[in-house]
Coordinates of N, CA and C in Angstrom, one line a residue:
M194 N 33.7 17.3 1.0 CA 32.6 16.6 1.7 C 32.7 15.2 1.2
A195 N 32.3 14.3 2.1 CA 32.2 12.8 1.8 C 31.0 12.6 0.9
H196 N 30.9 11.5 0.3 CA 29.7 11.2 -0.5 C 28.5 11.3 0.3
V197 N 27.4 11.6 -0.4 CA 26.1 11.7 0.3 C 25.6 10.3 0.7
E198 N 25.1 10.2 1.9 CA 24.6 8.9 2.4 C 23.5 8.4 1.6
P199 N 23.4 7.1 1.3 CA 22.3 6.5 0.5 C 20.9 6.9 1.0
A200 N 20.7 6.9 2.3 CA 19.4 7.3 2.8 C 19.1 8.8 2.5
H201 N 20.1 9.6 2.5 CA 19.8 11.0 2.2 C 19.5 11.2 0.7
L202 N 20.2 10.4 -0.2 CA 19.9 10.4 -1.6 C 18.5 9.9 -1.8
V203 N 18.0 8.9 -1.1 CA 16.6 8.5 -1.2 C 15.7 9.6 -0.9
E204 N 15.9 10.3 0.2 CA 15.0 11.4 0.6 C 15.0 12.5 -0.5
L205 N 16.2 12.8 -1.0 CA 16.2 13.8 -2.1 C 15.4 13.3 -3.3
A206 N 15.6 12.0 -3.7 CA 14.8 11.5 -4.8 C 13.3 11.5 -4.6
L207 N 12.9 11.3 -3.3 CA 11.5 11.3 -3.0 C 10.9 12.7 -3.0
G208 N 11.8 13.7 -3.1 CA 11.4 15.1 -3.0 C 11.2 15.6 -1.6
N209 N 11.9 15.0 -0.7 CA 11.7 15.4 0.7 C 12.8 16.3 1.2
A210 N 13.5 17.0 0.2 CA 14.5 17.9 0.5 C 13.9 19.1 1.2
T211 N 14.7 19.7 2.1 CA 14.3 20.9 2.8 C 15.3 21.9 2.7
P212 N 15.0 23.1 3.0 CA 16.1 24.2 2.9 C 17.2 24.0 3.9
A213 N 17.3 22.9 4.6 CA 18.3 22.7 5.6 C 19.7 22.8 5.1
D214 N 20.6 23.1 5.9 CA 22.0 23.2 5.4 C 22.5 21.9 4.9
A215 N 22.1 20.8 5.5 CA 22.6 19.4 5.1 C 22.1 19.2 3.7
D216 N 20.9 19.5 3.4 CA 20.4 19.3 2.0 C 21.1 20.2 1.0
A217 N 21.3 21.4 1.4 CA 22.0 22.4 0.5 C 23.4 21.9 0.2
E218 N 24.1 21.4 1.3 CA 25.5 20.9 1.1 C 25.5 19.6 0.3
A219 N 24.5 18.8 0.5 CA 24.4 17.5 -0.3 C 24.2 17.8 -1.8
L220 N 23.3 18.8 -2.0 CA 23.0 19.1 -3.4 C 24.2 19.8 -4.1
R221 N 25.0 20.6 -3.4 CA 26.2 21.1 -4.0 C 27.2 20.0 -4.3
H222 N 27.3 19.0 -3.4 CA 28.2 17.9 -3.6 C 27.8 17.1 -4.8
I223 N 26.5 16.8 -4.9 CA 25.9 16.1 -6.0 C 26.2 16.7 -7.4
E224 N 26.2 18.0 -7.4 CA 26.5 18.8 -8.7 C 27.9 18.5 -9.1
E225 N 28.8 18.2 -8.2 CA 30.2 18.1 -8.5 C 30.7 16.6 -8.6
C226 N 29.9 15.7 -8.0 CA 30.3 14.3 -7.8 C 29.5 13.5 -8.8
G227 N 30.2 12.9 -9.8 CA 29.5 12.0 -10.8 C 28.8 10.8 -10.1
R228 N 29.5 10.2 -9.2 CA 29.0 9.0 -8.5 C 27.6 9.3 -7.8
C229 N 27.6 10.4 -7.0 CA 26.4 10.7 -6.2 C 25.3 11.2 -7.2
G230 N 25.7 12.0 -8.2 CA 24.8 12.5 -9.2 C 24.1 11.3 -10.0
D231 N 24.9 10.3 -10.4 CA 24.4 9.2 -11.0 C 23.4 8.4 -10.1
E232 N 23.8 8.2 -8.9 CA 22.9 7.5 -7.9 C 21.6 8.2 -7.7
L233 N 21.7 9.6 -7.6 CA 20.4 10.3 -7.4 C 19.5 10.2 -8.7
R234 N 20.1 10.3 -9.9 CA 19.3 10.1 -11.1 C 18.7 8.8 -11.2
V235 N 19.4 7.7 -10.8 CA 18.8 6.4 -10.8 C 17.6 6.3 -9.8
L236 N 17.8 6.8 -8.6 CA 16.8 6.8 -7.6 C 15.6 7.6 -8.0
T237 N 15.8 8.8 -8.6 CA 14.8 9.6 -9.1 C 13.9 8.9 -10.2
R238 N 14.6 8.3 -11.1 CA 13.8 7.5 -12.1 C 13.0 6.4 -11.5
L239 N 13.6 5.7 -10.5 CA 12.9 4.7 -9.8 C 11.6 5.2 -9.1
V240 N 11.8 6.3 -8.4 CA 10.6 7.0 -7.7 C 9.6 7.4 -8.7
T241 N 10.0 8.0 -9.8 CA 9.0 8.4 -10.9 C 8.3 7.2 -11.4
A242 N 9.0 6.1 -11.7 CA 8.4 4.9 -12.2 C 7.4 4.3 -11.2
A243 N 7.8 4.3 -10.0 CA 6.9 3.7 -8.9 C 5.6 4.6 -8.8
R244 N 5.8 5.9 -8.8 CA 4.7 6.8 -8.6 C 3.7 6.8 -9.8
T245 N 4.2 6.5 -11.0 CA 3.3 6.5 -12.2 C 2.8 5.1 -12.6
A246 N 3.2 4.1 -11.8 CA 2.8 2.7 -12.2 C 1.3 2.6 -12.0
R247 N 0.7 1.8 -12.9 CA -0.7 1.5 -12.8 C -0.9 0.0 -12.7
A248 N -2.0 -0.4 -12.3 CA -2.2 -1.9 -12.1 C -1.9 -2.6 -13.3
L249 N -2.2 -2.1 -14.5 CA -1.9 -2.7 -15.8 C -0.4 -3.0 -15.9
D250 N 0.5 -2.2 -15.3 CA 1.9 -2.3 -15.4 C 2.5 -3.4 -14.5
L251 N 1.7 -3.8 -13.5 CA 2.2 -4.8 -12.5 C 2.2 -6.2 -13.1
P252 N 3.2 -7.0 -12.7 CA 3.2 -8.4 -13.2 C 2.0 -9.2 -12.7
T253 N 1.7 -10.2 -13.5 CA 0.6 -11.1 -13.0 C 1.2 -12.4 -12.7
P254 N 0.6 -13.2 -11.8 CA 1.2 -14.5 -11.5 C 1.1 -15.4 -12.7
P255 N 2.1 -16.3 -12.8 CA 2.0 -17.3 -14.0 C 0.8 -18.2 -13.9
P256 N 0.4 -18.7 -15.0 CA -0.8 -19.6 -14.9 C -0.4 -20.9 -14.2
E257 N -1.5 -21.6 -13.7 CA -1.3 -22.8 -12.9 C -0.4 -23.9 -13.6
H258 N -0.6 -24.0 -14.9 CA 0.2 -25.1 -15.6 C 1.7 -24.8 -15.5
V259 N 2.1 -23.5 -15.4 CA 3.5 -23.2 -15.2 C 4.0 -23.6 -13.8
W260 N 3.2 -23.4 -12.8 CA 3.6 -23.8 -11.4 C 3.7 -25.3 -11.4
R261 N 2.8 -26.0 -12.0 CA 2.8 -27.5 -12.0 C 4.1 -28.0 -12.6
H262 N 4.5 -27.4 -13.7 CA 5.8 -27.7 -14.4 C 7.0 -27.5 -13.5
I263 N 7.0 -26.3 -12.8 CA 8.1 -26.0 -11.9 C 8.2 -27.0 -10.8
I264 N 7.0 -27.3 -10.2 CA 7.0 -28.3 -9.1 C 7.5 -29.7 -9.6
R265 N 7.1 -30.1 -10.8 CA 7.5 -31.3 -11.3 C 9.0 -31.4 -11.5
E266 N 9.5 -30.3 -12.1 CA 11.0 -30.2 -12.4 C 11.8 -30.2 -11.1
V267 N 11.4 -29.4 -10.1 CA 12.1 -29.3 -8.8 C 12.0 -30.6 -8.1
S268 N 10.9 -31.3 -8.1 CA 10.7 -32.6 -7.4 C 11.6 -33.6 -8.1
R269 N 11.7 -33.6 -9.4 CA 12.5 -34.5 -10.2 C 14.0 -34.3 -9.8
E270 N 14.5 -33.1 -9.8 CA 15.9 -32.7 -9.5 C 16.3 -33.0 -8.1
S271 N 15.4 -32.8 -7.2 CA 15.7 -33.0 -5.7 C 15.4 -34.4 -5.2
G272 N 14.7 -35.1 -6.0 CA 14.3 -36.5 -5.6 C 13.2 -36.4 -4.6
T273 N 12.6 -35.3 -4.4 CA 11.5 -35.1 -3.4 C 10.2 -35.7 -4.1
P274 N 9.5 -36.6 -3.3 CA 8.3 -37.1 -3.9 C 7.2 -36.0 -4.1
R275 N 6.5 -36.1 -5.2 CA 5.5 -35.1 -5.4 C 4.3 -35.3 -4.5
G276 N 3.7 -34.3 -4.2 CA 2.4 -34.4 -3.4 C 1.3 -34.6 -4.4
P277 N 0.1 -34.8 -3.9 CA -1.1 -35.0 -4.8 C -1.3 -33.8 -5.6
D278 N -1.8 -34.0 -6.8 CA -2.1 -33.0 -7.8 C -3.4 -32.3 -7.3
R279 N -3.2 -31.0 -6.9 CA -4.4 -30.3 -6.4 C -5.3 -29.8 -7.5
T280 N -4.8 -29.8 -8.7 CA -5.6 -29.2 -9.8 C -6.6 -30.1 -10.5
G281 N -6.4 -31.4 -10.2 CA -7.3 -32.4 -10.8 C -6.8 -32.8 -12.2
H282 N -5.6 -32.3 -12.6 CA -5.0 -32.7 -13.9 C -4.1 -33.9 -13.7
D283 N -4.0 -34.6 -14.7 CA -3.1 -35.8 -14.7 C -1.7 -35.2 -14.6
E284 N -0.8 -35.8 -13.8 CA 0.5 -35.3 -13.6 C 1.4 -35.5 -14.8
N285 N 1.0 -36.2 -15.8 CA 1.7 -36.3 -17.0 C 1.3 -35.2 -18.0
D286 N 0.4 -34.3 -17.7 CA 0.0 -33.2 -18.6 C 1.3 -32.4 -18.9
D287 N 1.4 -32.0 -20.1 CA 2.5 -31.1 -20.5 C 2.0 -29.7 -20.3
C288 N 3.0 -28.8 -20.2 CA 2.6 -27.3 -20.0 C 2.1 -26.8 -21.3

């Protein structure tokens, strides 16, 4: 059998396997194929992590002073004139 299609591996990782012949054949292949088995394990870990994530686990946006510093550096490197400072801070403020 050829390697299991990536979309099929995703469905298996999501737990959407059915008793269909295609799933049974894919699972037999995965047992024998290290490449497909590794891919399924990675996808399964990803699905588990996504399903168990809490709001506390999600990244938060950087503070405003970080964005100001990024804009200042990008403007300096590209030669693009800076727009007005929307934050009310002096543009010479350090991060």
